[in-house]
Amino acid sequence: TVLKTFKIGGVHPPENKLSAQGEIITLPLPEQVTIPLSQHIGAPAVPTVKKGDQVKVGQIIGQAAGFISANIHSSVSGTVMSLDPVIDASGYPRPAVTIKVEGDEWDENILKEPINKQPISAAGIVGMGGATFPTQVKLSPPPGSTAEVLIINGVECEPYLTADHRLMLEHGKELIMGIELIMKALGVKRTIVGIENNKRDAIEELGKLARLADGIEICPLKIQYPQGGEKQLIQATVNRAVPSGALPIAVGAVVQNVGTALAVYEAV
């Protein structure tokens, strides 16, 4: 079988997937966490806590500031120590909430609240493939645009990275359910999951699960960097070229990372 790929350019660097056989593990709680209020493209979230406040797991500590923004939640329970800027991975100071960790106690109001009409927005879900674009925006095509196909990015073409690979192996059922939720939100009947052919175990695992679902197909792809880019992935899977300066919706496609689909499942 001839594997699909994009048409122009591309390289195949040494993969070095050193952690491909290492299972996902949960690390112990740290003594302190610093949670940036800007973990997404768009406006930083506005802090909803102050120094000395007690917070719990799942509690909103930053409220989305506009349409292209995202809520930020605490991942620990403890005491807010400061709201001072911190240097993030880009090297710039960003607003953040620093919390002294005192436990792993969940906000009891979370499970009492009925699921509202916008759980993805409320949960602050953003693109987990690296771009961190607020997911609720992608799931709201602009007037005059119609989504025809959902493309799930399980490519992970970058050297060393194996997080998506492990997720597909260990959380396939939840991933498929997340895809079904996104399909429902978009009103599409077809999904293509693109996975590079160096992850045969993930292709086989998701293939078994996809056969039990409606409208989800697994598409093995040639190993080629940067196939995980939206435009390259769209061309490889459905042979549509996104015009320069345009978004995927211009050709009827919406692209979401496998990590985002799992996050949607967990949120809903």
CSV table of C-alpha atoms in Angstrom, one decimal:
chain,number,residue,atom,x,y,z
A,1,THR,CA,0.0,0.0,0.0
A,2,VAL,CA,1.3,3.5,-0.9
A,3,LEU,CA,1.3,5.6,2.2
A,4,LYS,CA,-0.2,9.1,1.9
A,5,THR,CA,1.9,12.2,2.5
A,6,PHE,CA,2.0,15.9,1.5
A,7,LYS,CA,3.4,16.8,-1.9
A,8,ILE,CA,6.2,19.4,-1.6
A,9,GLY,CA,9.3,19.3,0.7
A,10,GLY,CA,9.7,17.4,3.9
A,11,VAL,CA,12.6,15.5,5.5
A,12,HIS,CA,12.9,12.4,7.7
A,13,PRO,CA,15.3,13.3,10.6
A,14,PRO,CA,16.5,10.7,13.0
A,15,GLU,CA,13.5,9.8,15.1
A,16,ASN,CA,15.2,9.1,18.5
A,17,LYS,CA,11.8,8.0,20.0
A,18,LEU,CA,13.6,6.9,23.2
A,19,SER,CA,10.5,7.0,25.4
A,20,ALA,CA,8.1,5.1,23.0
A,21,GLN,CA,7.9,2.1,25.3
A,22,GLY,CA,7.6,4.0,28.5
A,23,GLU,CA,4.1,4.0,30.0
A,24,ILE,CA,2.5,7.3,31.1
A,25,ILE,CA,3.1,7.8,34.9
A,26,THR,CA,1.6,10.2,37.4
A,27,LEU,CA,4.3,12.2,39.2
A,28,PRO,CA,4.1,12.9,43.0
A,29,LEU,CA,2.7,16.3,44.1
A,30,PRO,CA,5.4,19.1,44.2
A,31,GLU,CA,5.7,21.4,47.1
A,32,GLN,CA,4.8,24.4,45.0
A,33,VAL,CA,3.3,25.1,41.5
A,34,THR,CA,3.4,28.2,39.3
A,35,ILE,CA,0.5,28.3,36.9
A,36,PRO,CA,0.8,30.8,34.0
A,37,LEU,CA,-2.4,32.7,33.2
A,38,SER,CA,-1.5,32.6,29.5
A,39,GLN,CA,-1.4,29.0,28.4
A,40,HIS,CA,-3.1,29.7,25.1
A,41,ILE,CA,-3.1,32.0,22.1
A,42,GLY,CA,-5.1,35.2,22.7
A,43,ALA,CA,-5.7,37.3,25.7
A,44,PRO,CA,-4.3,36.1,29.1
A,45,ALA,CA,-6.9,35.0,31.6
A,46,VAL,CA,-7.8,37.5,34.4
A,47,PRO,CA,-6.9,36.2,37.9
A,48,THR,CA,-9.9,35.4,40.1
A,49,VAL,CA,-7.9,34.7,43.2
A,50,LYS,CA,-5.7,36.8,45.5
A,51,LYS,CA,-2.7,36.2,47.7
A,52,GLY,CA,-3.7,34.1,50.8
A,53,ASP,CA,-6.8,32.5,49.1
A,54,GLN,CA,-7.4,28.8,49.6
A,55,VAL,CA,-7.9,26.9,46.3
A,56,LYS,CA,-8.8,23.4,45.3
A,57,VAL,CA,-8.2,21.1,42.3
A,58,GLY,CA,-10.4,22.2,39.4
A,59,GLN,CA,-11.2,25.6,40.7
A,60,ILE,CA,-11.0,28.5,38.2
A,61,ILE,CA,-8.1,30.8,39.1
A,62,GLY,CA,-8.1,32.7,35.8
A,63,GLN,CA,-11.2,33.7,33.8
A,64,ALA,CA,-11.0,33.9,30.0
A,65,ALA,CA,-10.7,37.5,28.9
A,66,GLY,CA,-12.6,37.6,25.5
A,67,PHE,CA,-13.5,35.2,22.7
A,68,ILE,CA,-10.0,34.1,22.0
A,69,SER,CA,-8.9,33.2,25.5
A,70,ALA,CA,-9.2,30.3,27.9
A,71,ASN,CA,-10.1,29.6,31.5
A,72,ILE,CA,-7.3,28.5,33.8
A,73,HIS,CA,-7.8,26.1,36.7
A,74,SER,CA,-5.8,25.0,39.7
A,75,SER,CA,-4.3,21.5,39.4
A,76,VAL,CA,-3.6,21.3,43.1
A,77,SER,CA,-5.2,22.4,46.4
A,78,GLY,CA,-3.4,24.8,48.7
A,79,THR,CA,-2.7,28.5,49.4
A,80,VAL,CA,-2.1,31.2,46.8
A,81,MET,CA,1.4,32.6,47.6
A,82,SER,CA,1.6,35.3,44.9
A,83,LEU,CA,0.3,36.6,41.6
A,84,ASP,CA,3.6,37.9,40.3
A,85,PRO,CA,4.9,37.5,36.7
A,86,VAL,CA,7.2,34.5,36.0
A,87,ILE,CA,9.6,33.8,33.2
A,88,ASP,CA,7.9,31.2,30.9
A,89,ALA,CA,9.3,28.9,28.3
A,90,SER,CA,9.6,31.7,25.8
A,91,GLY,CA,11.8,33.7,28.1
A,92,TYR,CA,9.4,36.5,28.8
A,93,PRO,CA,7.7,37.4,32.1
A,94,ARG,CA,4.0,36.4,32.1
A,95,PRO,CA,1.3,36.8,34.7
A,96,ALA,CA,1.0,33.6,36.9
A,97,VAL,CA,-0.5,32.2,40.1
A,98,THR,CA,2.0,30.5,42.5
A,99,ILE,CA,0.4,28.1,44.9
A,100,LYS,CA,1.8,26.4,48.0
A,101,VAL,CA,0.7,22.8,47.6
A,102,GLU,CA,-1.2,21.4,50.6
A,103,GLY,CA,-3.0,18.4,49.0
A,104,ASP,CA,-5.0,17.0,46.1
A,105,GLU,CA,-8.5,17.9,47.2
A,106,TRP,CA,-11.1,18.6,44.5
A,107,ASP,CA,-13.5,21.5,44.4
A,108,GLU,CA,-16.7,19.8,45.6
A,109,ASN,CA,-18.9,22.1,43.4
A,110,ILE,CA,-17.5,20.5,40.1
A,111,LEU,CA,-19.5,17.3,40.3
A,112,LYS,CA,-22.6,19.1,41.6
A,113,GLU,CA,-22.8,21.5,38.6
A,114,PRO,CA,-24.9,20.3,35.7
A,115,ILE,CA,-23.0,20.0,32.4
A,116,ASN,CA,-23.7,23.3,30.7
A,117,LYS,CA,-23.9,23.9,26.9
A,118,GLN,CA,-20.3,24.9,26.7
A,119,PRO,CA,-18.3,22.4,28.8
A,120,ILE,CA,-15.3,22.7,26.4
A,121,SER,CA,-15.2,26.5,26.8
A,122,ALA,CA,-15.8,26.3,30.6
A,123,ALA,CA,-13.0,23.8,31.0
A,124,GLY,CA,-10.5,26.0,29.2
A,125,ILE,CA,-9.6,23.3,26.6
A,126,VAL,CA,-6.9,24.5,24.1
A,127,GLY,CA,-5.0,22.8,21.3
A,128,MET,CA,-2.7,20.3,22.9
A,129,GLY,CA,-0.5,19.9,19.8
A,130,GLY,CA,1.5,22.9,20.7
A,131,ALA,CA,-0.4,25.8,19.2
A,132,THR,CA,-2.7,26.2,22.2
A,133,PHE,CA,-5.5,27.8,20.2
A,134,PRO,CA,-8.8,27.8,22.3
A,135,THR,CA,-10.8,24.8,21.2
A,136,GLN,CA,-14.2,26.3,21.5
A,137,VAL,CA,-13.2,28.8,18.8
A,138,LYS,CA,-12.2,26.1,16.3
A,139,LEU,CA,-15.5,24.4,17.0
A,140,SER,CA,-17.4,27.5,16.0
A,141,PRO,CA,-16.9,28.0,12.3
A,142,PRO,CA,-17.5,31.5,11.1
A,143,PRO,CA,-20.7,32.4,9.3
A,144,GLY,CA,-20.7,31.1,5.7
A,145,SER,CA,-18.2,28.3,6.5
A,146,THR,CA,-19.2,24.7,7.0
A,147,ALA,CA,-17.1,21.9,8.4
A,148,GLU,CA,-17.1,18.8,6.3
A,149,VAL,CA,-14.4,16.6,7.8
A,150,LEU,CA,-12.7,16.4,11.2
A,151,ILE,CA,-9.0,15.5,10.9
A,152,ILE,CA,-7.3,14.2,14.1
A,153,ASN,CA,-3.6,14.8,14.3
A,154,GLY,CA,-1.9,11.7,15.7
A,155,VAL,CA,1.2,12.2,13.4
A,156,GLU,CA,3.8,13.2,16.1
A,157,CYS,CA,6.5,13.6,13.4
A,158,GLU,CA,8.9,15.4,15.6
A,159,PRO,CA,12.1,13.7,16.9
A,160,TYR,CA,12.0,12.4,20.4
A,161,LEU,CA,8.3,13.1,21.1
A,162,THR,CA,6.2,10.1,22.1
A,163,ALA,CA,3.4,11.7,24.3
A,164,ASP,CA,0.7,11.3,21.6
A,165,HIS,CA,1.9,7.8,20.7
A,166,ARG,CA,1.5,6.6,24.3
A,167,LEU,CA,-1.8,8.4,24.7
A,168,MET,CA,-3.2,6.5,21.6
A,169,LEU,CA,-2.0,3.2,23.1
A,170,GLU,CA,-3.2,3.7,26.6
A,171,HIS,CA,-6.4,5.9,26.2
A,172,GLY,CA,-7.8,4.8,22.9
A,173,LYS,CA,-11.3,4.3,24.0
A,174,GLU,CA,-11.5,7.7,25.7
A,175,LEU,CA,-9.9,9.2,22.6
A,176,ILE,CA,-12.5,7.8,20.3
A,177,MET,CA,-15.3,9.1,22.6
A,178,GLY,CA,-13.7,12.5,22.5
A,179,ILE,CA,-13.6,12.4,18.7
A,180,GLU,CA,-17.3,11.5,18.7
A,181,LEU,CA,-18.0,14.5,20.9
A,182,ILE,CA,-16.1,16.9,18.6
A,183,MET,CA,-18.0,15.4,15.6
A,184,LYS,CA,-21.3,16.2,17.3
A,185,ALA,CA,-20.2,19.7,18.1
A,186,LEU,CA,-19.2,20.4,14.5
A,187,GLY,CA,-22.0,18.5,12.9
A,188,VAL,CA,-19.7,16.4,10.8
A,189,LYS,CA,-20.1,12.7,9.8
A,190,ARG,CA,-16.5,11.9,8.8
A,191,THR,CA,-13.3,11.9,10.8
A,192,ILE,CA,-9.8,10.9,9.6
A,193,VAL,CA,-7.1,10.1,12.2
A,194,GLY,CA,-3.7,10.6,10.6
A,195,ILE,CA,-0.9,8.5,12.2
A,196,GLU,CA,2.7,8.1,10.8
A,197,ASN,CA,3.6,4.6,9.9
A,198,ASN,CA,6.3,4.3,12.6
A,199,LYS,CA,3.5,3.8,15.1
A,200,ARG,CA,2.0,0.6,13.8
A,201,ASP,CA,0.8,-0.5,17.3
A,202,ALA,CA,-1.2,2.8,17.6
A,203,ILE,CA,-2.6,2.4,14.1
A,204,GLU,CA,-3.7,-1.2,15.0
A,205,GLU,CA,-5.2,-0.2,18.4
A,206,LEU,CA,-7.2,2.7,17.1
A,207,GLY,CA,-8.1,0.8,14.0
A,208,LYS,CA,-9.9,-1.9,16.2
A,209,LEU,CA,-11.7,0.8,18.1
A,210,ALA,CA,-12.7,2.9,15.1
A,211,ARG,CA,-14.4,-0.1,13.5
A,212,LEU,CA,-16.9,0.0,16.3
A,213,ALA,CA,-17.6,3.7,15.7
A,214,ASP,CA,-19.4,5.5,12.9
A,215,GLY,CA,-17.5,7.7,10.5
A,216,ILE,CA,-14.0,7.4,12.0
A,217,GLU,CA,-11.2,6.1,9.8
A,218,ILE,CA,-7.5,5.6,10.5
A,219,CYS,CA,-5.1,6.8,7.9
A,220,PRO,CA,-1.5,5.5,8.0
A,221,LEU,CA,0.9,8.2,6.7
A,222,LYS,CA,4.4,8.1,5.3
A,223,ILE,CA,7.1,9.2,7.8
A,224,GLN,CA,7.8,12.8,6.8
A,225,TYR,CA,8.5,15.9,8.8
A,226,PRO,CA,6.6,18.4,9.1
A,227,GLN,CA,3.5,16.2,8.5
A,228,GLY,CA,2.0,17.3,11.8
A,229,GLY,CA,1.5,20.9,10.4
A,230,GLU,CA,-2.2,21.6,9.7
A,231,LYS,CA,-1.8,22.4,6.0
A,232,GLN,CA,0.5,19.4,5.4
A,233,LEU,CA,-1.8,17.0,7.2
A,234,ILE,CA,-4.9,18.2,5.4
A,235,GLN,CA,-3.2,17.7,2.0
A,236,ALA,CA,-1.9,14.3,3.1
A,237,THR,CA,-5.3,13.0,4.3
A,238,VAL,CA,-7.9,14.6,2.0
A,239,ASN,CA,-5.7,16.1,-0.7
A,240,ARG,CA,-7.0,19.7,-0.2
A,241,ALA,CA,-4.7,22.7,-0.3
A,242,VAL,CA,-5.4,25.4,2.2
A,243,PRO,CA,-4.9,28.8,0.5
A,244,SER,CA,-2.0,31.0,1.7
A,245,GLY,CA,-3.2,33.1,4.7
A,246,ALA,CA,-6.4,31.0,5.1
A,247,LEU,CA,-7.6,28.6,7.8
A,248,PRO,CA,-8.4,24.9,7.4
A,249,ILE,CA,-12.1,25.7,7.5
A,250,ALA,CA,-11.7,27.4,4.1
A,251,VAL,CA,-11.5,23.8,2.6
A,252,GLY,CA,-14.1,22.4,5.0
A,253,ALA,CA,-11.6,20.9,7.4
A,254,VAL,CA,-11.1,21.2,11.2
A,255,VAL,CA,-7.9,19.8,12.7
A,256,GLN,CA,-7.6,18.7,16.3
A,257,ASN,CA,-4.7,17.0,18.1
A,258,VAL,CA,-5.3,13.6,19.8
A,259,GLY,CA,-4.4,15.2,23.1
A,260,THR,CA,-7.2,17.8,22.6
A,261,ALA,CA,-9.7,15.1,21.8
A,262,LEU,CA,-8.8,13.3,25.0
A,263,ALA,CA,-9.1,16.6,26.9
A,264,VAL,CA,-12.6,17.1,25.4
A,265,TYR,CA,-13.6,13.7,26.6
A,266,GLU,CA,-12.4,14.4,30.1
A,267,ALA,CA,-14.1,17.8,30.2
A,268,VAL,CA,-17.5,16.5,29.1
